[in-house]
mmCIF file of C-alpha atoms in Angstrom:
data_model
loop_
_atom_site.group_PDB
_atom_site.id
_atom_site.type_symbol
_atom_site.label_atom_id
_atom_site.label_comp_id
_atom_site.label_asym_id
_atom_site.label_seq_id
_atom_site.Cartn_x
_atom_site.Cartn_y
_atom_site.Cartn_z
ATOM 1 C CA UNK A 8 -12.470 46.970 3.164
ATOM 2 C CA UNK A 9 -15.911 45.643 4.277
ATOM 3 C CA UNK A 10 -16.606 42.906 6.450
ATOM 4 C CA UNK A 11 -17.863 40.684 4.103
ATOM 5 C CA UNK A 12 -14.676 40.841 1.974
ATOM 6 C CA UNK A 13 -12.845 40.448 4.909
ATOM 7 C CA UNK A 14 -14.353 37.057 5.190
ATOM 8 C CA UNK A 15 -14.052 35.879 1.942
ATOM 9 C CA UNK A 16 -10.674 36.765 2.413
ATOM 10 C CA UNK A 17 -10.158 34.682 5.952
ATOM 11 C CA UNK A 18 -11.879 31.703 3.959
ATOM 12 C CA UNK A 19 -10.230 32.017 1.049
ATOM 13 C CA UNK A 20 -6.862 31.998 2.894
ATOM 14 C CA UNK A 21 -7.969 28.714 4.991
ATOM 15 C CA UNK A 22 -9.161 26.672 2.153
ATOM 16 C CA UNK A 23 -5.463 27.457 0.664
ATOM 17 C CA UNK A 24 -3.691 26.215 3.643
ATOM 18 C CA UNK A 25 -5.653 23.040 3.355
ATOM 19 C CA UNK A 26 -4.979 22.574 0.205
ATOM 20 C CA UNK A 27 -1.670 23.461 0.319
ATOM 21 C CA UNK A 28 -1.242 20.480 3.874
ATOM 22 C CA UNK A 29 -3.554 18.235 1.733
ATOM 23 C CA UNK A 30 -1.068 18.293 -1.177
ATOM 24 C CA UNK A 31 2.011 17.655 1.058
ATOM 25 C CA UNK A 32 0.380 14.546 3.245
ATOM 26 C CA UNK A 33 -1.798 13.159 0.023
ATOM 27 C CA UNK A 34 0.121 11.192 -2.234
ATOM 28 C CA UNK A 35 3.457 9.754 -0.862
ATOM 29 C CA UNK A 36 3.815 6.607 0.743
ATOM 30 C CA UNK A 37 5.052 7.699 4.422
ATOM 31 C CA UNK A 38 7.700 5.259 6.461
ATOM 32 C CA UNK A 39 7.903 5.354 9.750
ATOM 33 C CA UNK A 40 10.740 6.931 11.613
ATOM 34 C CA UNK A 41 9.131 7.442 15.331
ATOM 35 C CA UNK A 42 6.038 6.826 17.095
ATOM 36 C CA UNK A 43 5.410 7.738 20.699
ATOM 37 C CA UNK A 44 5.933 4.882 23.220
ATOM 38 C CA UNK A 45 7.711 2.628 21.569
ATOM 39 C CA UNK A 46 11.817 2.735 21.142
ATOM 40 C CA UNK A 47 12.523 3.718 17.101
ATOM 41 C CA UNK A 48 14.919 0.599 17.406
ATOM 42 C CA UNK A 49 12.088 -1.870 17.514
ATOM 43 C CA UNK A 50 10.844 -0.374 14.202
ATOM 44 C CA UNK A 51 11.459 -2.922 11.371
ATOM 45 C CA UNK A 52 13.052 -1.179 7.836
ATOM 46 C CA UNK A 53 13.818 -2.014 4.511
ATOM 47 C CA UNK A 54 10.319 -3.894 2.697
ATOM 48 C CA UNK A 55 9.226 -4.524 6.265
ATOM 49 C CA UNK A 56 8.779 -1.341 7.409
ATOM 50 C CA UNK A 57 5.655 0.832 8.654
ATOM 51 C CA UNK A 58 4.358 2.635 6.208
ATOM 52 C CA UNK A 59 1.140 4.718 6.177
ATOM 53 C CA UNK A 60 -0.313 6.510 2.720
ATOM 54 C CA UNK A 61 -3.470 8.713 2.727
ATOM 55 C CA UNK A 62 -5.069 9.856 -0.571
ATOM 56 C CA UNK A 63 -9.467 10.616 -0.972
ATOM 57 C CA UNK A 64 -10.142 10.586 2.612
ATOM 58 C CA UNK A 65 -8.575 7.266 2.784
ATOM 59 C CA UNK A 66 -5.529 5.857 5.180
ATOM 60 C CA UNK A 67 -3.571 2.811 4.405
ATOM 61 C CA UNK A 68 -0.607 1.159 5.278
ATOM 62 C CA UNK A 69 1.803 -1.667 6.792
ATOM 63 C CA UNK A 70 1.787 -1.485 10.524
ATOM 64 C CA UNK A 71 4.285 -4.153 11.139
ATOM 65 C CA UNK A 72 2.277 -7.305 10.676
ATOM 66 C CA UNK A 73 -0.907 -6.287 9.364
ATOM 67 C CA UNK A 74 -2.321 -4.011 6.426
ATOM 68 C CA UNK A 75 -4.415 -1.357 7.850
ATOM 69 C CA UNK A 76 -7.138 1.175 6.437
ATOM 70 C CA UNK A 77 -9.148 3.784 7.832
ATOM 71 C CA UNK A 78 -10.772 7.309 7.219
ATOM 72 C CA UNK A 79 -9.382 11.023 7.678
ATOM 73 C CA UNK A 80 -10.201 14.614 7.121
ATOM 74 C CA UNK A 81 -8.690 17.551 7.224
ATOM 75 C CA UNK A 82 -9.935 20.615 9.648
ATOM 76 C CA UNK A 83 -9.033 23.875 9.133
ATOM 77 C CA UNK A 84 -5.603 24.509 7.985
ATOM 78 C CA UNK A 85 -3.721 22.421 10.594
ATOM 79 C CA UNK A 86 -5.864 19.990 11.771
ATOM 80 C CA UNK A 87 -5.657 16.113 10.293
ATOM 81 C CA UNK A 88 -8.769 14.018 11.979
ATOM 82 C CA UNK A 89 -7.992 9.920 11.547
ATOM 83 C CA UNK A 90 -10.689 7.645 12.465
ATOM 84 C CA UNK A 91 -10.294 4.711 14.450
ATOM 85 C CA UNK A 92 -8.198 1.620 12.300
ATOM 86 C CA UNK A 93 -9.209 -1.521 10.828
ATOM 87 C CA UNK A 94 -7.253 -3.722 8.893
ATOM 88 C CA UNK A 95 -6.189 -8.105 8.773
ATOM 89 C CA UNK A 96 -5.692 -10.025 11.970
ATOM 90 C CA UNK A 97 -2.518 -12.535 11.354
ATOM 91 C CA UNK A 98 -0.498 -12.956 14.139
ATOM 92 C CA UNK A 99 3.431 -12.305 14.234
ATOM 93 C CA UNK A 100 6.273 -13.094 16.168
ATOM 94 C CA UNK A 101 8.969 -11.228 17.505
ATOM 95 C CA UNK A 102 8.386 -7.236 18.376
ATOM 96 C CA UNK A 103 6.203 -6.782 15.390
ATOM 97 C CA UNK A 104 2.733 -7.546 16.874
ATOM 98 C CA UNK A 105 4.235 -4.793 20.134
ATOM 99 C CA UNK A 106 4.919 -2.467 16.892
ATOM 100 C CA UNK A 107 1.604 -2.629 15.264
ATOM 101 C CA UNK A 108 0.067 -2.177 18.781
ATOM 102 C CA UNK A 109 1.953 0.956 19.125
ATOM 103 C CA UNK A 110 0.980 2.308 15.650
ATOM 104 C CA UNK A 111 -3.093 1.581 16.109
ATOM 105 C CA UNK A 112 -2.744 3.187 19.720
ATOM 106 C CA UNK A 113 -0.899 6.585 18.645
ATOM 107 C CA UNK A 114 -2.333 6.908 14.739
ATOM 108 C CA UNK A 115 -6.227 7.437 15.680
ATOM 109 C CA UNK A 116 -7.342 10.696 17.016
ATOM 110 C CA UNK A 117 -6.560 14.697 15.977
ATOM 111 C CA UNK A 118 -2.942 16.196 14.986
ATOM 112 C CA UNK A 119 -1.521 18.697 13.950
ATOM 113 C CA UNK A 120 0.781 17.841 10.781
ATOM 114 C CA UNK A 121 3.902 19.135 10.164
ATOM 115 C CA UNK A 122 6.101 18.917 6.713
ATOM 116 C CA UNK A 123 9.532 19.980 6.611
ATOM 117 C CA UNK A 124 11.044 18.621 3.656
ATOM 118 C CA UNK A 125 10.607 14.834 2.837
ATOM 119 C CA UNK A 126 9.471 14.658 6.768
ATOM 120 C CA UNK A 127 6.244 14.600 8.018
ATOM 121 C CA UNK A 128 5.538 15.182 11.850
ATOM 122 C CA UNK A 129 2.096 14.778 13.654
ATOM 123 C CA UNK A 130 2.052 16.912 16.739
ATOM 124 C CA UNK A 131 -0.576 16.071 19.767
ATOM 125 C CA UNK A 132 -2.938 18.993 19.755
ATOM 126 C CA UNK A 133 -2.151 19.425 23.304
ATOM 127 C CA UNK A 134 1.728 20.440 24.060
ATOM 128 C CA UNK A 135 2.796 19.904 20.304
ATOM 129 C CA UNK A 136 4.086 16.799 21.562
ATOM 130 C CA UNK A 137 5.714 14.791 18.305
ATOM 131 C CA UNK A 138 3.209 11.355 18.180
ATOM 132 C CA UNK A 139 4.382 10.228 15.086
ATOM 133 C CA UNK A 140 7.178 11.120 12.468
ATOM 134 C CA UNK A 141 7.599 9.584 8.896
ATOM 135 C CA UNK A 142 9.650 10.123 6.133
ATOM 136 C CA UNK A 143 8.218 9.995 2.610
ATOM 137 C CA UNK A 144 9.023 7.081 0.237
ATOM 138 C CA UNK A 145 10.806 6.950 -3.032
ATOM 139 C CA UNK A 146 8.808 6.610 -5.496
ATOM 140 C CA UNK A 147 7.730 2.935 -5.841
ATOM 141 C CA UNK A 148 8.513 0.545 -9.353
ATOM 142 C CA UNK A 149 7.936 -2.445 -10.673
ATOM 143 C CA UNK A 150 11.134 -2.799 -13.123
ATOM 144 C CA UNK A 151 13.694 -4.784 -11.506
ATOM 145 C CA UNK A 152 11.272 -6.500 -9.441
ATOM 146 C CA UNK A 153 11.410 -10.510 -8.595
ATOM 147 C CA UNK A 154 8.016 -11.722 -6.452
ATOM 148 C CA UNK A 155 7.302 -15.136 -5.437
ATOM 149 C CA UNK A 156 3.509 -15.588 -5.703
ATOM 150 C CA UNK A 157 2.132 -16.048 -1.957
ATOM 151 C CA UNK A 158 -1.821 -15.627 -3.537
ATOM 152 C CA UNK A 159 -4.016 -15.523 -6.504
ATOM 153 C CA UNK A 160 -7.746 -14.878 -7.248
ATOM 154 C CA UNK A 161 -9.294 -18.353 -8.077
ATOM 155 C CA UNK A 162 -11.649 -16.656 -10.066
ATOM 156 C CA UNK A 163 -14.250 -17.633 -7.951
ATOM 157 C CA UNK A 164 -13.524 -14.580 -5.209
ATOM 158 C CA UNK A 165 -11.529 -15.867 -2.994
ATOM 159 C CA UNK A 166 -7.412 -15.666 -2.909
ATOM 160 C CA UNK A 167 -5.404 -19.289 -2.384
ATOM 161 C CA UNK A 168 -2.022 -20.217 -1.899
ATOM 162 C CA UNK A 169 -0.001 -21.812 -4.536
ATOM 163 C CA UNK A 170 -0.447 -25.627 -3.642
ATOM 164 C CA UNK A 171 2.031 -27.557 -1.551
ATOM 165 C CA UNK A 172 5.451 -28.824 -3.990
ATOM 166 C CA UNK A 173 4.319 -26.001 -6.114
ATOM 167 C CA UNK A 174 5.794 -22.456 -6.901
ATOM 168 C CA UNK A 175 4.924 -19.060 -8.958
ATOM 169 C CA UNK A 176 7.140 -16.372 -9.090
ATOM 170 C CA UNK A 177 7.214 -13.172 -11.329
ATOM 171 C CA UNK A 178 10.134 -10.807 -13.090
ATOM 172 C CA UNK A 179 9.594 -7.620 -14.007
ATOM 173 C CA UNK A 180 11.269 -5.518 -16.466
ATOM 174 C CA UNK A 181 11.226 -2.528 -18.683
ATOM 175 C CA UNK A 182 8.090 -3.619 -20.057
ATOM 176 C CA UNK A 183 7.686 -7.387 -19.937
ATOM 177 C CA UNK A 184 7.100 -9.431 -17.132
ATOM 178 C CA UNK A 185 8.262 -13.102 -16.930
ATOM 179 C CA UNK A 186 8.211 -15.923 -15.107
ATOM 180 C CA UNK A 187 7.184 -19.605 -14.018
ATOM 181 C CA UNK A 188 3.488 -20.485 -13.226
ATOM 182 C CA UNK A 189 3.642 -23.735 -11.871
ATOM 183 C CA UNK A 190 3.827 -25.709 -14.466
ATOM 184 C CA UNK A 191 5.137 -23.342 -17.499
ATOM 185 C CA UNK A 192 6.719 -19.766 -17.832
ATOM 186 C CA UNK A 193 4.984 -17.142 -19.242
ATOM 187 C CA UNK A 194 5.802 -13.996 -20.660
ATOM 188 C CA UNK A 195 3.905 -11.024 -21.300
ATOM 189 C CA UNK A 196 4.217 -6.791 -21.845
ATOM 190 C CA UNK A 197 3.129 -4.911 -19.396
ATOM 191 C CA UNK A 198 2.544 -0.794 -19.306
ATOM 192 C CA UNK A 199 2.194 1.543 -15.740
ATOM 193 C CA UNK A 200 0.909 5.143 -15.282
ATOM 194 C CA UNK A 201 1.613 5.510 -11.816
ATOM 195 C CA UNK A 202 0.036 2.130 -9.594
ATOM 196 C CA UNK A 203 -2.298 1.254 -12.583
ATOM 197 C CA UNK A 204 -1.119 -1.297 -14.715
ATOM 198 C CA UNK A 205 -2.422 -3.274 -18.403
ATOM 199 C CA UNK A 206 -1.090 -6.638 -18.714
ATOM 200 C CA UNK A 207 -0.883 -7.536 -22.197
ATOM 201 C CA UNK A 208 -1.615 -10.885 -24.329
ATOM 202 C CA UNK A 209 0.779 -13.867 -21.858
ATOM 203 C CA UNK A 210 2.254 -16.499 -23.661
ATOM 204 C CA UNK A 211 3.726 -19.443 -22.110
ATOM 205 C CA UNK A 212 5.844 -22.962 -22.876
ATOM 206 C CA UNK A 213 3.833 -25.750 -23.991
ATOM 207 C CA UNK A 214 4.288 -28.479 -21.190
ATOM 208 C CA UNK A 215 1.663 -30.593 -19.498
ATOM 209 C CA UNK A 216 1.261 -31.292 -15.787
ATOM 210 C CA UNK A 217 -1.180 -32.323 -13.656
ATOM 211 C CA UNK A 218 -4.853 -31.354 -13.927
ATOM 212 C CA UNK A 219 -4.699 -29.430 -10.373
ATOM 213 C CA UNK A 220 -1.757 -28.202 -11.252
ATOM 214 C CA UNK A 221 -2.338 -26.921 -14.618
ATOM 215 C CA UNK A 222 -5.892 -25.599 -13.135
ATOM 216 C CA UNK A 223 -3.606 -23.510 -10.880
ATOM 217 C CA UNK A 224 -1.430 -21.897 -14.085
ATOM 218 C CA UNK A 225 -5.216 -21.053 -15.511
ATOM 219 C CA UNK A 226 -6.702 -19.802 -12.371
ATOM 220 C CA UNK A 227 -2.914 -17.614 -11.680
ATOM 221 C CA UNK A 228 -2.876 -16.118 -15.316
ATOM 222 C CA UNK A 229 -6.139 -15.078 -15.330
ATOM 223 C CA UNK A 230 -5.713 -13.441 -12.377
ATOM 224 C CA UNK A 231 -2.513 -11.401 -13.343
ATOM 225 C CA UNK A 232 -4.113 -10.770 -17.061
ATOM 226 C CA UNK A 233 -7.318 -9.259 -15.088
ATOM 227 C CA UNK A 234 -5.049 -7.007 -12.633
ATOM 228 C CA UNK A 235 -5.363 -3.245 -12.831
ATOM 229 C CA UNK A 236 -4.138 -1.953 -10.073
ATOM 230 C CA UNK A 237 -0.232 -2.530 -7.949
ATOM 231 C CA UNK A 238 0.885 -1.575 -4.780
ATOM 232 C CA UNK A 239 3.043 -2.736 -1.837
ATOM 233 C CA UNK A 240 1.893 -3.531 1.709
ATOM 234 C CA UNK A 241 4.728 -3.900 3.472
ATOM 235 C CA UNK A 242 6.597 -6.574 2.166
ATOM 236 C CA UNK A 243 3.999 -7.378 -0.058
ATOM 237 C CA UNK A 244 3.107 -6.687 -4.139
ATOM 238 C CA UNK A 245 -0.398 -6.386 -3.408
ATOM 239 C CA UNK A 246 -1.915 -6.195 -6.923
ATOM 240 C CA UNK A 247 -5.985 -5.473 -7.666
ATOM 241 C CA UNK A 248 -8.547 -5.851 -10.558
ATOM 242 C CA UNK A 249 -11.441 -2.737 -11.178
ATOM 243 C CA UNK A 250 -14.251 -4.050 -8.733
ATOM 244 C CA UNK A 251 -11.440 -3.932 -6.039
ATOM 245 C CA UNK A 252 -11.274 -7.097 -5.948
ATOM 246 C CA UNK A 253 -7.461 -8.974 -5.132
ATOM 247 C CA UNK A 254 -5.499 -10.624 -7.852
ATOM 248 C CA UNK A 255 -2.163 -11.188 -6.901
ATOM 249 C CA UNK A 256 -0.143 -11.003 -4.008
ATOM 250 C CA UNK A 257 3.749 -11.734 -4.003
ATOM 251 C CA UNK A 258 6.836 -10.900 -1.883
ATOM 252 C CA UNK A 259 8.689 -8.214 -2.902
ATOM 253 C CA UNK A 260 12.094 -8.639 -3.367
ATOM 254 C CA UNK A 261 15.002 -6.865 -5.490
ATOM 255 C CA UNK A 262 16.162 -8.054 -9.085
#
């Protein structure tokens, strides 16, 4: 065998590695079982827990108070490179604001990642010391679904709050989602292929309200009939239109 082969062979079996580790960290959303300095007690669970996904480069995720994004790469076969984190500011009581300190702290720098089932393990590149552990996901869905509305694009690019003595909350099922839009319920079919999502032709009752608060039910429909894009951040529907822009955000609670 020559020594060029030879090194089309060493590359070729490289890029397959990486593609094979890409393939296992790219895709599921990743909860957080351990992360180094902080006791796994403090960490929150069920729609409150950490969660990190990374898909295109990209790394997102709850980190106990905030949503947080960032970049990554992958290096050779068993190297994962994530840049420093960005992400919202609000402040939170309790141990979730010493949580999210301990997640920005440990999550930026180089690792070496480890899968082992539905676990995924990043090792310090010095001493293979675990720095983080998570455990991948179940697949997220919308049916069975019940979300009070916390925010909703204006249409003028910005995302308010429902208005004081007001509420909006969504349903959804098989299908159709449902609910009350501050004045009226609405109905309307829905279809998913994975987080993208077409919201059909809503229909709601006929009753009148106030002009600010039937602006509202305009200004809230529009937004959810514009939405292409679902996800959840934490314990948050976090739902987007195709210029990235945010629709809809909701809590996200069980049917």
């Amino acid at each position: 065998m020559n020594a060029k082969r030879s090194v089309f062979l060493v590359l070729g079996s490289m890029l397959l590695s990486l593609s094979a580790a890409a393939a296992g960290i790219e895709g599921p959303t990743w909860r957080l079982t351990s992360v180094q300095g902080l006791d796994a007690s403090l960490l929150p669970t069920g729609p409150q827990s950490v969660t990190a996904r990374f898909e295109g480069g990209r790394v997102s995720g709850f980190s106990g108070c905030n949503r947080f994004f960032g970049s990554y790469t992958l290096k050779q076969p068993d190297r994962l490179v994530i840049g420093r984190l960005a992400g919202s500011m609000m402040a939170c009581g309790g141990n979730a604001m010493k949580v999210e300190g301990a997640v920005h702290k440990a999550m930026a720098g180089t690792f070496r990642p480890v899968l082992s089932g539905d676990g995924l393990t990043l090792l310090s590149t010095r001493g293979d010391e675990p720095v983080m552990t998570f455990k991948a996901e179940p697949k997220p869905s919308l049916v069975g679904l019940r979300s009070n509305v916390t925010g909703f694009n204006n249409g003028r690019q910005a995302v308010v709050s429902p208005m004081i003595d007001t509420a909006i909350s969504m349903s959804f099922g098989d299908g159709i989602v449902k609910g009350f839009s501050g004045c009226n319920t609405f109905r309307a079919s829905y279809t998913v292929d994975g987080n993208r999502i077409a919201v059909g032709a809503i229909a709601t009752t006929r009753r009148t309200c106030a002009d600010a608060v039937m602006q509202q039910e305009q200004q809230f429909l529009a937004a959810l009939k514009s939405t292409t894009t679902w996800d959840f951040s934490g314990a948050l529907l976090d739902m987007h239109r195709p210029d990235g822009e945010r629709t809809v955000t909701g809590t996200r609670e069980a049917g």
